[in-house]
C-alpha cells in the first residue's frame, strides 16, 4: 500500500527505545537501576529524539529470571520503586510527549505467584487447570519430550500432587494454561489495569509460546542441531510453540487494546518470515508490531540482508506495518557482532529502513558485550549451560553515562560490572563529539523525524551485491538514497540501470557530507551514506 493512503499513528512514526531497568540508572545506591533513575534520564531520551520507551519487567518477582518471573502483575518490585514512582514516571514520560510501553509476560508466572501456589496445593483446587499439569507416563517419566529453553526437561515433578507441570523456561516459571477462559480473563484484566493508568502499550513476552498442542505430542528432532547449540535446539518446537489457536488469544488481547485509544502491542516472536506475518492477524486484528528479528539473526552479509529485507517487505499483509530491531536484552550487542565501525552502518540501516525501529539502550553509544567472569555470572541461561557461552549478562551491563566512578550509573557496586574502558565510551564524552556513535544516532533520528520519506515513505530496493546494500525511501517528490557498505573493504556502487544525482546529507564518516553525487559512488569499508536525491 502506498504511504499516502494511510493515516500514521505514533507507533508507526516513532522510534522505540528499550530500557533494561536494572541497568539504566540507580537512584538509591543499591547498585540496581530503578524507576526514579529512569525519570532522571528522561531528558536525555528526549534529547536523543526517541518517542517511546519500552521497559523490561518492573513487577513483583523473586527474580529467578530477572523479572520475567512475575509474582504479582499489578505491583512494582521494591528494587525498582513503588507504584507512586511508576505513576510519576508515566506522567513525566507523557509530559515530554513520549509514550510508555510495558512488558507483559502472559505465557508464564513465577512459581511464587498466588495462582500457582493455589494450583499446586491440590489436584482439585479451582486453579489447578490454570497451569499445565499432566500425569507421568507409566514408567514415571515426563509426559512428552519437550525441553526447557533454559536447559533440561520442560517438565517438573510435583511430589505433593504426583503430577508434572510444564515450564518452557525455568522451573520457577510455570506456563499458564491459555486454553482456560479464566486465565484469559485474568490476564486481560491485568492489561486493563495498566491501560486504565494510561500506559500506551505492551511488548508481549514470548507470544508464540502461549498455546501448546492439545494432545501434547512429542516434538521432532532437529536435524541441524550441533553440540555447541543450546540443548533446547535438539528438537523442533513444532508442538510446544506457534499453535494455530494462539491467534485467537492474540486477537482477544488486541480487542482489549482496542477498547482504548491508540494503544499498541508488540509481540516477541522468533519465527521465520512467513510465520511471523500470521501474528498481524487476519485483517490486522492481531499484534500491531510482531517483532522482526531478521537483523539479529541473519549473518551480517549485504546480499543476505538485502534479500531478506525484500522478502519481509513483500510478505507483509496489506496495512501491516514493518519494524526493525538490532539488539535486545537476550542477544549479543550489535557492536560486538559486527565491530564498532560497522555498527555505525548498522545504525544507519536500522534508522533508514521502512518501519518502526527499536533501539536497545546503550547501542546508541556503541556499548559492547562486557565479559563477566564465571563467578559473577547471574543469568540463569548462562548458569544452566555453563560450557555453551549463552549468558545474557554481557549485553545487560550498566549504562555508561560518564567518566566518573561507576560511570554515573550508581555510587555503590553495580549488580553487573562495567568494562574497563567506560571512561572512554560513555554518553558524556560522545555528546559533543561530532564523530561519535551517539551523534550519529541522534542525527539519524532527527532526520528521520523531519523527513516524511524516511519516516513513513515507500521502500524501493535499488541494488545489492556481496558488499553493498542500497535502497531508496520516497514520499511524493522527496527521495533519499541509502548506500551501505556492509563489508570492511572498499567497494563501488554503480547500479546498471540507474543514474543518481544528489547530495550526501548524512554519512558514517561525516567528512563526506555535503558532497555531490553524480557518477558512480566509491565507499570505504564500513561506510554508509544517505543521499538526498535531486528532484
Ligand atoms: C523472553 C525474554 C527473556 C526471558 C524469556 C522468559 O524471551 O525476552 O529475557 O528470559 O522470555 O520469560
mmCIF file of N, CA and C in Angstrom, residues 36-78:
data_model
loop_
_atom_site.group_PDB
_atom_site.id
_atom_site.type_symbol
_atom_site.label_atom_id
_atom_site.label_comp_id
_atom_site.label_asym_id
_atom_site.label_seq_id
_atom_site.Cartn_x
_atom_site.Cartn_y
_atom_site.Cartn_z
ATOM 1 N N UNK A 36 13.029 5.815 39.608
ATOM 2 C CA UNK A 36 13.467 7.209 39.781
ATOM 3 C C UNK A 36 14.695 7.480 38.921
ATOM 4 N N UNK A 37 15.529 6.469 38.757
ATOM 5 C CA UNK A 37 16.689 6.610 37.882
ATOM 6 C C UNK A 37 16.264 6.891 36.449
ATOM 7 N N UNK A 38 15.278 6.156 35.988
ATOM 8 C CA UNK A 38 14.803 6.375 34.614
ATOM 9 C C UNK A 38 14.255 7.798 34.485
ATOM 10 N N UNK A 39 13.480 8.229 35.491
ATOM 11 C CA UNK A 39 12.921 9.590 35.444
ATOM 12 C C UNK A 39 14.051 10.607 35.267
ATOM 13 N N UNK A 40 15.127 10.376 35.993
ATOM 14 C CA UNK A 40 16.269 11.295 35.920
ATOM 15 C C UNK A 40 16.870 11.370 34.509
ATOM 16 N N UNK A 41 16.700 10.310 33.748
ATOM 17 C CA UNK A 41 17.321 10.258 32.416
ATOM 18 C C UNK A 41 16.342 10.558 31.277
ATOM 19 N N UNK A 42 15.117 10.955 31.608
ATOM 20 C CA UNK A 42 14.144 11.192 30.539
ATOM 21 C C UNK A 42 14.549 12.360 29.636
ATOM 22 N N UNK A 43 15.210 13.361 30.226
ATOM 23 C CA UNK A 43 15.610 14.495 29.383
ATOM 24 C C UNK A 43 16.664 14.063 28.355
ATOM 25 N N UNK A 44 17.493 13.113 28.765
ATOM 26 C CA UNK A 44 18.456 12.558 27.810
ATOM 27 C C UNK A 44 17.718 11.902 26.639
ATOM 28 N N UNK A 45 16.682 11.116 26.975
ATOM 29 C CA UNK A 45 15.954 10.405 25.914
ATOM 30 C C UNK A 45 15.221 11.376 24.998
ATOM 31 N N UNK A 46 14.721 12.433 25.603
ATOM 32 C CA UNK A 46 14.066 13.483 24.793
ATOM 33 C C UNK A 46 15.096 14.116 23.853
ATOM 34 N N UNK A 47 16.270 14.392 24.411
ATOM 35 C CA UNK A 47 17.360 14.981 23.619
ATOM 36 C C UNK A 47 17.766 14.058 22.471
ATOM 37 N N UNK A 48 17.796 12.752 22.787
ATOM 38 C CA UNK A 48 18.163 11.770 21.759
ATOM 39 C C UNK A 48 17.123 11.740 20.646
ATOM 40 N N UNK A 49 15.866 12.006 21.013
ATOM 41 C CA UNK A 49 14.829 12.134 19.990
ATOM 42 C C UNK A 49 13.890 10.940 19.870
ATOM 43 N N UNK A 50 14.035 9.959 20.783
ATOM 44 C CA UNK A 50 13.133 8.803 20.690
ATOM 45 C C UNK A 50 11.739 9.196 21.162
ATOM 46 N N UNK A 51 10.732 8.419 20.733
ATOM 47 C CA UNK A 51 9.345 8.793 21.015
ATOM 48 C C UNK A 51 8.666 7.885 22.025
ATOM 49 N N UNK A 52 9.178 6.682 22.164
ATOM 50 C CA UNK A 52 8.520 5.726 23.057
ATOM 51 C C UNK A 52 9.581 4.919 23.780
ATOM 52 N N UNK A 53 9.252 4.578 25.038
ATOM 53 C CA UNK A 53 10.179 3.791 25.845
ATOM 54 C C UNK A 53 9.502 2.483 26.206
ATOM 55 N N UNK A 54 10.180 1.379 25.951
ATOM 56 C CA UNK A 54 9.709 0.082 26.446
ATOM 57 C C UNK A 54 10.624 -0.315 27.600
ATOM 58 N N UNK A 55 10.004 -0.621 28.743
ATOM 59 C CA UNK A 55 10.779 -1.028 29.911
ATOM 60 C C UNK A 55 10.576 -2.512 30.150
ATOM 61 N N UNK A 56 11.655 -3.283 30.254
ATOM 62 C CA UNK A 56 11.574 -4.697 30.631
ATOM 63 C C UNK A 56 10.938 -4.786 32.024
ATOM 64 N N UNK A 57 10.465 -5.972 32.453
ATOM 65 C CA UNK A 57 9.579 -6.070 33.621
ATOM 66 C C UNK A 57 10.083 -5.410 34.912
ATOM 67 N N UNK A 58 9.146 -4.739 35.574
ATOM 68 C CA UNK A 58 9.439 -4.000 36.812
ATOM 69 C C UNK A 58 8.535 -4.482 37.944
ATOM 70 N N UNK A 59 7.901 -5.632 37.740
ATOM 71 C CA UNK A 59 6.847 -6.074 38.668
ATOM 72 C C UNK A 59 7.404 -6.976 39.776
ATOM 73 N N UNK A 60 6.546 -7.242 40.790
ATOM 74 C CA UNK A 60 6.944 -8.126 41.899
ATOM 75 C C UNK A 60 7.448 -9.441 41.341
ATOM 76 N N UNK A 61 8.589 -9.866 41.833
ATOM 77 C CA UNK A 61 9.205 -11.066 41.256
ATOM 78 C C UNK A 61 10.299 -11.583 42.173
ATOM 79 N N UNK A 62 10.434 -12.909 42.284
ATOM 80 C CA UNK A 62 11.588 -13.470 43.005
ATOM 81 C C UNK A 62 12.882 -13.304 42.202
ATOM 82 N N UNK A 63 12.808 -12.827 40.976
ATOM 83 C CA UNK A 63 13.985 -12.522 40.149
ATOM 84 C C UNK A 63 14.788 -13.765 39.744
ATOM 85 N N UNK A 64 14.115 -14.897 39.619
ATOM 86 C CA UNK A 64 14.818 -16.089 39.128
ATOM 87 C C UNK A 64 15.258 -15.852 37.680
ATOM 88 N N UNK A 65 14.447 -15.120 36.910
ATOM 89 C CA UNK A 65 14.804 -14.753 35.535
ATOM 90 C C UNK A 65 14.738 -13.220 35.402
ATOM 91 N N UNK A 66 15.245 -12.559 36.437
ATOM 92 C CA UNK A 66 15.341 -11.100 36.446
ATOM 93 C C UNK A 66 14.065 -10.397 36.007
ATOM 94 N N UNK A 67 12.976 -10.803 36.642
ATOM 95 C CA UNK A 67 11.722 -10.078 36.451
ATOM 96 C C UNK A 67 10.790 -10.707 35.435
ATOM 97 N N UNK A 68 11.304 -11.659 34.635
ATOM 98 C CA UNK A 68 10.417 -12.365 33.699
ATOM 99 C C UNK A 68 9.716 -13.532 34.402
ATOM 100 N N UNK A 69 9.811 -13.544 35.729
ATOM 101 C CA UNK A 69 9.078 -14.497 36.570
ATOM 102 C C UNK A 69 8.268 -13.634 37.541
ATOM 103 N N UNK A 70 7.008 -13.414 37.204
ATOM 104 C CA UNK A 70 6.220 -12.394 37.906
ATOM 105 C C UNK A 70 5.328 -13.016 38.979
ATOM 106 N N UNK A 71 5.383 -12.421 40.175
ATOM 107 C CA UNK A 71 4.587 -12.934 41.294
ATOM 108 C C UNK A 71 3.353 -12.070 41.547
ATOM 109 N N UNK A 72 3.351 -10.860 41.013
ATOM 110 C CA UNK A 72 2.160 -10.010 41.094
ATOM 111 C C UNK A 72 2.228 -9.038 39.918
ATOM 112 N N UNK A 73 1.291 -9.198 38.991
ATOM 113 C CA UNK A 73 1.324 -8.396 37.756
ATOM 114 C C UNK A 73 0.952 -6.941 37.999
ATOM 115 N N UNK A 74 0.372 -6.673 39.171
ATOM 116 C CA UNK A 74 -0.138 -5.319 39.413
ATOM 117 C C UNK A 74 0.589 -4.622 40.533
ATOM 118 N N UNK A 75 1.831 -5.009 40.737
ATOM 119 C CA UNK A 75 2.612 -4.357 41.779
ATOM 120 C C UNK A 75 4.045 -4.171 41.274
ATOM 121 N N UNK A 76 4.717 -3.161 41.824
ATOM 122 C CA UNK A 76 6.083 -2.846 41.400
ATOM 123 C C UNK A 76 7.062 -3.497 42.377
ATOM 124 N N UNK A 77 8.120 -4.083 41.859
ATOM 125 C CA UNK A 77 9.136 -4.668 42.746
ATOM 126 C C UNK A 77 9.837 -3.539 43.508
ATOM 127 N N UNK A 78 10.030 -3.716 44.839
ATOM 128 C CA UNK A 78 10.658 -2.642 45.623
ATOM 129 C C UNK A 78 12.053 -2.248 45.120
#
